[in-house]
XYZ file of C-alpha atoms in Angstrom:
459
model
C 0.000 0.000 0.000
C 2.853 2.341 0.738
C 4.305 1.833 -2.750
C 0.934 2.501 -4.381
C 0.504 5.677 -2.315
C 3.919 6.927 -3.378
C 3.165 6.252 -7.009
C -0.151 8.038 -6.740
C 1.385 11.055 -5.031
C 4.056 11.316 -7.730
C 1.469 11.251 -10.511
C -0.410 14.086 -8.850
C 2.580 16.472 -8.915
C 1.553 18.606 -11.852
C 1.635 22.222 -12.851
C -1.598 24.130 -12.294
C -2.730 27.680 -13.016
C -0.389 30.031 -11.191
C 2.464 27.516 -10.819
C 5.914 29.071 -10.692
C 9.125 27.743 -12.267
C 12.712 28.801 -11.602
C 15.152 28.238 -14.470
C 18.730 28.400 -13.210
C 20.806 29.472 -16.201
C 19.889 31.701 -19.120
C 21.960 30.005 -21.809
C 20.388 28.132 -24.747
C 19.054 25.157 -22.749
C 17.348 27.396 -20.167
C 15.962 29.656 -22.886
C 14.715 26.807 -25.052
C 12.972 25.229 -22.058
C 11.342 28.530 -21.055
C 10.264 29.417 -24.587
C 8.644 26.054 -25.294
C 7.108 25.671 -21.812
C 5.418 29.075 -22.087
C 4.313 28.390 -25.657
C 2.794 25.005 -24.816
C 1.164 26.304 -21.629
C -0.462 29.142 -23.585
C -1.842 26.718 -26.155
C -3.452 24.617 -23.412
C -4.764 27.545 -21.347
C -2.358 26.930 -18.492
C -1.048 30.008 -16.707
C 2.494 29.552 -15.437
C 5.200 31.961 -14.285
C 8.860 31.485 -15.191
C 11.817 33.286 -13.608
C 15.159 32.823 -15.394
C 18.178 33.365 -13.147
C 21.375 34.243 -14.996
C 24.550 35.648 -13.426
C 26.074 36.791 -16.741
C 25.027 39.826 -18.750
C 25.107 38.699 -22.387
C 25.172 42.305 -23.590
C 28.703 42.678 -22.188
C 31.978 42.130 -24.027
C 34.615 39.614 -22.994
C 34.292 37.010 -20.213
C 31.536 38.958 -18.408
C 29.064 38.176 -21.176
C 30.594 35.059 -22.722
C 29.299 31.502 -22.377
C 32.540 29.812 -23.484
C 31.353 28.179 -26.674
C 32.567 27.910 -30.262
C 29.295 29.416 -31.442
C 28.220 27.243 -34.362
C 24.535 26.729 -35.124
C 24.151 23.731 -37.439
C 21.940 23.858 -40.507
C 19.662 21.157 -39.052
C 19.050 23.289 -35.947
C 18.474 26.397 -38.078
C 15.760 24.457 -39.918
C 14.146 23.076 -36.735
C 14.039 26.526 -35.157
C 12.553 27.948 -38.338
C 9.825 25.284 -38.229
C 9.005 26.414 -34.688
C 8.826 30.039 -35.785
C 12.254 31.078 -34.472
C 14.108 32.862 -37.264
C 17.706 33.834 -36.493
C 18.051 37.535 -37.383
C 21.012 38.837 -39.343
C 21.974 40.963 -36.324
C 23.255 37.893 -34.443
C 24.829 35.979 -37.341
C 28.504 36.904 -37.623
C 29.075 34.915 -40.785
C 27.285 32.302 -42.858
C 29.366 29.143 -43.286
C 28.924 27.494 -46.689
C 31.813 25.039 -46.703
C 34.435 23.298 -44.604
C 38.109 23.341 -45.473
C 39.829 20.167 -44.330
C 43.523 20.553 -43.438
C 45.842 17.566 -43.066
C 49.616 17.235 -43.408
C 49.093 16.200 -47.031
C 47.330 19.441 -47.971
C 43.859 20.969 -47.848
C 40.572 20.561 -49.668
C 37.182 22.250 -49.538
C 34.089 20.237 -48.559
C 30.999 21.994 -49.855
C 27.610 21.757 -48.158
C 25.736 18.623 -49.327
C 22.633 20.732 -50.034
C 23.045 24.156 -51.559
C 20.217 25.710 -49.560
C 21.713 24.745 -46.194
C 23.774 27.197 -44.199
C 25.598 27.097 -40.900
C 25.600 30.233 -38.753
C 28.546 31.401 -36.673
C 27.534 33.473 -33.632
C 28.955 35.001 -30.469
C 27.376 33.676 -27.283
C 28.097 37.041 -25.648
C 28.470 40.381 -27.430
C 32.018 39.642 -28.554
C 35.638 39.622 -27.379
C 37.276 42.339 -25.317
C 37.501 45.749 -27.040
C 35.069 44.657 -29.768
C 32.924 47.563 -30.982
C 29.925 46.829 -33.178
C 26.594 48.076 -31.883
C 24.684 46.540 -34.790
C 25.526 42.967 -33.806
C 23.983 41.126 -30.869
C 24.505 38.057 -28.719
C 22.907 34.734 -29.637
C 22.151 33.983 -25.977
C 20.658 37.436 -25.433
C 18.466 36.963 -28.518
C 17.041 33.751 -27.030
C 16.482 35.427 -23.653
C 14.646 38.219 -25.465
C 12.287 35.660 -27.022
C 11.579 34.258 -23.553
C 10.946 37.708 -22.128
C 8.497 38.500 -24.932
C 6.734 35.223 -24.111
C 6.309 36.272 -20.478
C 9.427 35.032 -18.651
C 11.104 37.291 -16.105
C 14.891 37.623 -16.450
C 16.731 38.023 -13.148
C 20.449 38.904 -13.273
C 21.450 37.141 -10.080
C 23.319 34.053 -8.901
C 21.685 31.162 -7.014
C 23.515 30.464 -3.741
C 21.205 27.986 -1.979
C 18.433 25.528 -2.775
C 16.281 23.760 -0.195
C 13.296 21.450 -0.361
C 10.013 22.426 1.290
C 6.849 20.364 1.753
C 5.196 21.659 -1.415
C 8.042 23.137 -3.440
C 11.662 24.193 -3.540
C 13.061 27.348 -1.974
C 15.942 29.102 -3.682
C 18.068 31.952 -2.368
C 20.332 34.237 -4.357
C 23.434 36.345 -3.955
C 21.251 39.482 -3.779
C 19.210 38.001 -0.896
C 16.177 37.000 -2.959
C 14.252 34.111 -1.403
C 11.373 32.473 -3.221
C 9.543 29.141 -3.345
C 8.914 27.434 -6.686
C 6.844 24.464 -7.807
C 9.634 23.384 -10.174
C 13.336 24.190 -10.487
C 15.110 23.604 -13.810
C 18.902 23.279 -13.857
C 20.415 24.832 -16.986
C 23.717 25.960 -15.497
C 26.005 24.153 -17.917
C 29.029 22.710 -16.133
C 29.297 25.309 -13.362
C 30.642 23.195 -10.494
C 29.223 25.239 -7.603
C 25.744 25.416 -9.094
C 25.675 21.683 -9.839
C 26.621 21.008 -6.217
C 23.533 22.989 -5.173
C 21.389 20.740 -7.339
C 22.841 17.655 -5.695
C 21.320 18.881 -2.420
C 17.778 18.850 -3.893
C 18.341 16.008 -6.360
C 20.252 13.420 -4.247
C 20.727 10.830 -6.995
C 22.197 13.311 -9.452
C 25.815 12.789 -10.546
C 27.230 15.586 -12.779
C 28.810 14.772 -16.165
C 32.484 13.907 -16.543
C 34.448 16.745 -18.133
C 37.734 17.683 -19.761
C 39.377 20.980 -20.704
C 38.977 22.532 -24.152
C 40.416 25.788 -25.474
C 38.695 28.734 -27.138
C 40.259 32.020 -28.214
C 39.485 34.918 -30.539
C 41.902 36.422 -33.082
C 41.164 39.847 -34.604
C 41.321 39.882 -38.400
C 40.466 42.662 -40.824
C 37.632 41.908 -43.297
C 39.923 41.827 -46.343
C 42.197 39.291 -44.625
C 39.178 37.285 -43.458
C 38.006 36.984 -47.054
C 41.513 36.201 -48.318
C 42.560 33.575 -45.769
C 39.324 31.977 -44.492
C 36.364 33.152 -46.566
C 32.939 31.692 -45.765
C 34.504 28.414 -44.713
C 35.105 26.786 -41.348
C 38.647 25.381 -41.299
C 39.036 21.959 -39.686
C 42.383 20.370 -38.803
C 43.051 16.629 -38.537
C 46.719 16.833 -37.648
C 48.881 14.310 -35.829
C 49.333 16.401 -32.682
C 49.350 15.004 -29.130
C 46.109 15.416 -27.138
C 44.286 17.212 -29.983
C 41.200 15.371 -31.246
C 39.713 18.225 -33.202
C 40.765 21.768 -34.081
C 38.751 24.381 -35.950
C 38.932 28.020 -37.020
C 35.529 29.724 -37.286
C 35.223 33.111 -39.064
C 33.011 35.634 -37.239
C 32.871 39.172 -38.512
C 36.188 40.773 -37.560
C 37.311 37.804 -35.451
C 38.342 34.195 -35.930
C 37.383 31.771 -33.174
C 39.798 28.919 -32.493
C 38.303 25.807 -30.867
C 40.548 22.982 -29.681
C 39.030 19.767 -28.346
C 40.854 16.775 -26.953
C 42.352 15.379 -23.778
C 42.817 18.163 -21.197
C 43.991 20.851 -23.599
C 46.824 22.853 -21.998
C 48.702 26.034 -22.825
C 51.532 23.917 -24.290
C 49.070 22.019 -26.497
C 47.714 25.305 -27.837
C 51.216 26.579 -28.621
C 52.025 23.380 -30.518
C 48.826 23.665 -32.540
C 49.395 27.337 -33.409
C 52.941 26.520 -34.552
C 51.698 24.046 -37.175
C 52.269 25.268 -40.741
C 48.709 24.343 -41.712
C 47.333 26.657 -39.003
C 49.723 29.539 -39.657
C 48.768 29.386 -43.333
C 45.239 30.514 -42.414
C 46.501 33.887 -41.156
C 48.598 36.749 -42.522
C 52.309 35.908 -42.152
C 52.989 38.964 -39.980
C 50.391 37.974 -37.337
C 52.022 36.447 -34.251
C 49.338 33.999 -33.123
C 50.727 33.371 -29.643
C 50.344 37.077 -28.858
C 47.361 38.087 -31.013
C 44.392 36.548 -29.139
C 41.914 39.154 -27.857
C 40.196 36.658 -25.537
C 41.083 33.136 -24.444
C 39.780 30.524 -22.034
C 40.049 26.834 -21.143
C 36.421 25.857 -20.460
C 35.157 22.474 -19.343
C 33.284 20.392 -21.896
C 30.982 17.440 -21.345
C 32.521 14.058 -22.301
C 30.185 11.731 -20.396
C 26.548 11.934 -19.394
C 25.216 12.764 -15.953
C 23.273 10.205 -13.936
C 19.736 10.713 -12.633
C 19.285 14.350 -13.752
C 15.794 14.632 -12.232
C 13.720 14.189 -9.093
C 10.337 15.407 -7.866
C 10.099 19.085 -8.870
C 13.670 19.135 -10.260
C 15.081 18.512 -13.733
C 18.477 19.288 -15.272
C 18.935 19.950 -18.976
C 21.632 20.791 -21.536
C 25.268 20.275 -20.538
C 24.158 19.747 -16.936
C 22.448 16.532 -18.092
C 23.391 15.299 -21.588
C 25.161 16.928 -24.506
C 26.659 15.897 -27.844
C 30.228 14.628 -27.707
C 32.687 17.194 -29.097
C 30.039 19.045 -31.103
C 26.784 20.950 -31.351
C 26.151 21.721 -27.682
C 23.532 24.257 -28.780
C 21.699 21.462 -30.602
C 21.702 19.283 -27.485
C 20.418 22.256 -25.462
C 17.508 22.504 -27.901
C 16.750 18.774 -27.725
C 16.826 18.458 -23.919
C 15.228 21.852 -23.216
C 12.310 21.172 -25.546
C 11.842 17.621 -24.235
C 11.785 18.815 -20.612
C 9.245 21.524 -21.498
C 6.916 19.003 -23.122
C 7.241 16.728 -20.094
C 6.317 19.341 -17.485
C 3.326 20.602 -19.487
C 1.902 17.282 -20.709
C 2.994 14.736 -18.087
C 3.891 16.378 -14.793
C 6.848 17.342 -12.637
C 7.314 14.200 -10.546
C 10.364 11.979 -10.651
C 8.349 9.259 -12.380
C 7.106 11.707 -15.043
C 10.649 12.808 -15.875
C 11.883 9.223 -15.914
C 9.155 8.159 -18.307
C 8.934 11.133 -20.676
C 12.181 13.119 -20.417
C 14.975 10.705 -19.556
C 14.600 8.585 -22.741
C 15.693 11.661 -24.714
C 18.840 11.940 -22.587
C 19.552 8.232 -22.929
C 19.222 8.489 -26.701
C 21.867 11.248 -26.722
C 24.070 9.163 -24.429
C 23.834 6.064 -26.634
C 24.649 8.164 -29.669
C 27.697 9.573 -27.868
C 28.963 6.035 -27.231
C 29.020 5.523 -31.004
C 30.706 8.925 -31.275
C 33.500 7.791 -28.965
C 34.195 4.915 -31.324
C 34.156 7.258 -34.340
C 36.674 9.590 -32.714
C 38.823 6.598 -31.739
C 38.942 5.664 -35.425
C 39.605 9.315 -36.301
C 42.622 9.390 -33.970
C 44.018 6.280 -35.685
C 43.677 8.020 -39.049
C 45.240 11.211 -37.643
C 48.352 9.269 -36.624
C 48.688 7.333 -39.888
C 49.992 9.077 -43.010
C 49.171 5.857 -44.907
C 45.443 6.090 -44.071
C 45.291 9.866 -44.268
C 46.654 9.835 -47.832
C 43.698 7.752 -48.957
C 41.081 9.701 -47.006
C 42.373 13.019 -48.292
C 42.526 11.908 -51.938
C 39.035 10.387 -51.737
C 37.567 13.691 -50.525
C 39.422 15.646 -53.218
C 38.046 13.326 -55.909
C 34.511 13.459 -54.490
C 34.395 17.240 -54.574
C 34.819 17.037 -58.353
C 31.907 14.579 -58.659
C 28.152 15.148 -58.479
C 26.636 15.570 -55.018
C 25.037 12.137 -54.693
C 28.443 10.477 -55.094
C 30.133 12.442 -52.276
C 29.770 9.688 -49.690
C 32.846 10.381 -47.566
C 32.431 14.151 -47.880
C 28.883 13.865 -46.568
C 30.032 11.753 -43.613
C 32.778 14.234 -42.741
C 30.412 17.198 -43.150
C 27.950 15.806 -40.613
C 30.759 14.776 -38.262
C 32.131 18.324 -38.249
C 28.791 20.171 -38.136
C 26.768 17.975 -35.789
C 23.916 18.003 -38.304
C 23.377 14.248 -37.938
C 23.718 11.804 -35.060
C 26.784 9.611 -34.665
C 24.779 6.424 -35.267
C 23.528 7.811 -38.568
C 27.092 8.772 -39.521
C 28.462 5.359 -38.551
C 25.836 3.475 -40.575
C 26.596 5.591 -43.630
C 30.319 5.009 -43.163
C 29.681 1.244 -43.377
C 28.238 1.662 -46.873
C 30.124 -0.988 -48.924
C 30.615 1.430 -51.812
C 32.206 4.010 -49.483
C 34.510 1.436 -47.864
C 35.627 -0.066 -51.174
C 36.299 3.407 -52.615
C 38.278 4.342 -49.500
C 40.381 1.175 -49.734
C 41.058 1.853 -53.401
C 42.145 5.420 -52.628
C 44.401 4.245 -49.790
C 46.115 1.780 -52.097
C 46.345 4.138 -55.074
C 47.571 7.157 -53.114
C 50.300 5.199 -51.358
C 51.451 3.265 -54.420
C 51.588 6.485 -56.465
C 52.118 9.304 -53.941
C 53.317 11.665 -56.679
C 49.806 11.695 -58.127
C 48.093 12.952 -54.950
C 46.393 16.308 -55.472
C 48.035 17.970 -52.465
C 46.430 21.382 -52.861
C 42.895 20.053 -53.125
C 41.975 22.509 -55.874
C 38.639 21.900 -57.450
């Protein structure tokens, strides 16, 4: 009887007219949750109140307004947002990305978008690096918060310092001495260690994600040099460098964002990467990269999922729960934020409701990441092998001269770099017999006749 009573009580924890929700974190996951929760509640005549607590001011330059992210919005996410009525304005898009340029020791080649109408957007999560002056351009995160505010959410620039359970809700306290009780608290604080510790006090089974250090920095570059050296292309590097799994240069207006992912990226790792000829070739020869960065940081990134990111009246989303391995954190914020919003409106805010309707979405991301770990393990083998890299590089060069439907490897690499498709989808396509046979042929041909490799990748 006790078990039945508990189950009944959990099912009865639902939002009602006048219910209040605290969203801790105003980044993409918190904004997506708030936007969709308010939209769904309005459609079903449910009156709810949402307060979004965010310690950063996304209108500020430099670290004060930055959310430590590469700032790439994949074409698949652009399309999903458009379907939901969210159109990214030109004021937040720093540059449209229409191709990827793959750099390896053997040379470089351009990988064009598989579908001509698709475009990737590069954005700043804050208003830009230190000393950046451009009043016409705005922050991606601030744009999303603005959508939430227009939908009825209240934005509170304050930091949560304490969370405590009450009989019929959760009490939160802030740095500015605000104290308020909520029916539901949503954790969207990314990987902020102190904030996640607060959630462990109200969500006892919660174990935060495992993390590693990445590196992000911004290099100033005049528009004429941006067009000359990078263009509308994101430059990706698969070089045989220790601890570097993935390196990319992303053009954004008057700045280039460098993103380095791997195993605990250090200052020494960054210096080694910047010294590579392939990287230096993407900048004017008189620019000293080790001294030129306007902003730099070594943020944590999610490399393993959290455990039990929910309890009665509590749910964690985005990086605090599940993300996408090495890519498209904004896309994962959309997926988890939207799924949590649908759960609280349609199913309830009990532990059992989240387990049944929200957690499967997280588990799907986690399973996909396990496939991703295998893909990046294979990628590291290729990075270390000139023999394999010769074949991969030549296959991509040849494909870019062929019609779109025959660009099998190029399509796989495009989705791996952009995050536009899941790792399982990418892996299945990689196992295409035609792709594998063509790759083997290119490996053999390029190594038997290395003088015939098109090292410059010109189309």
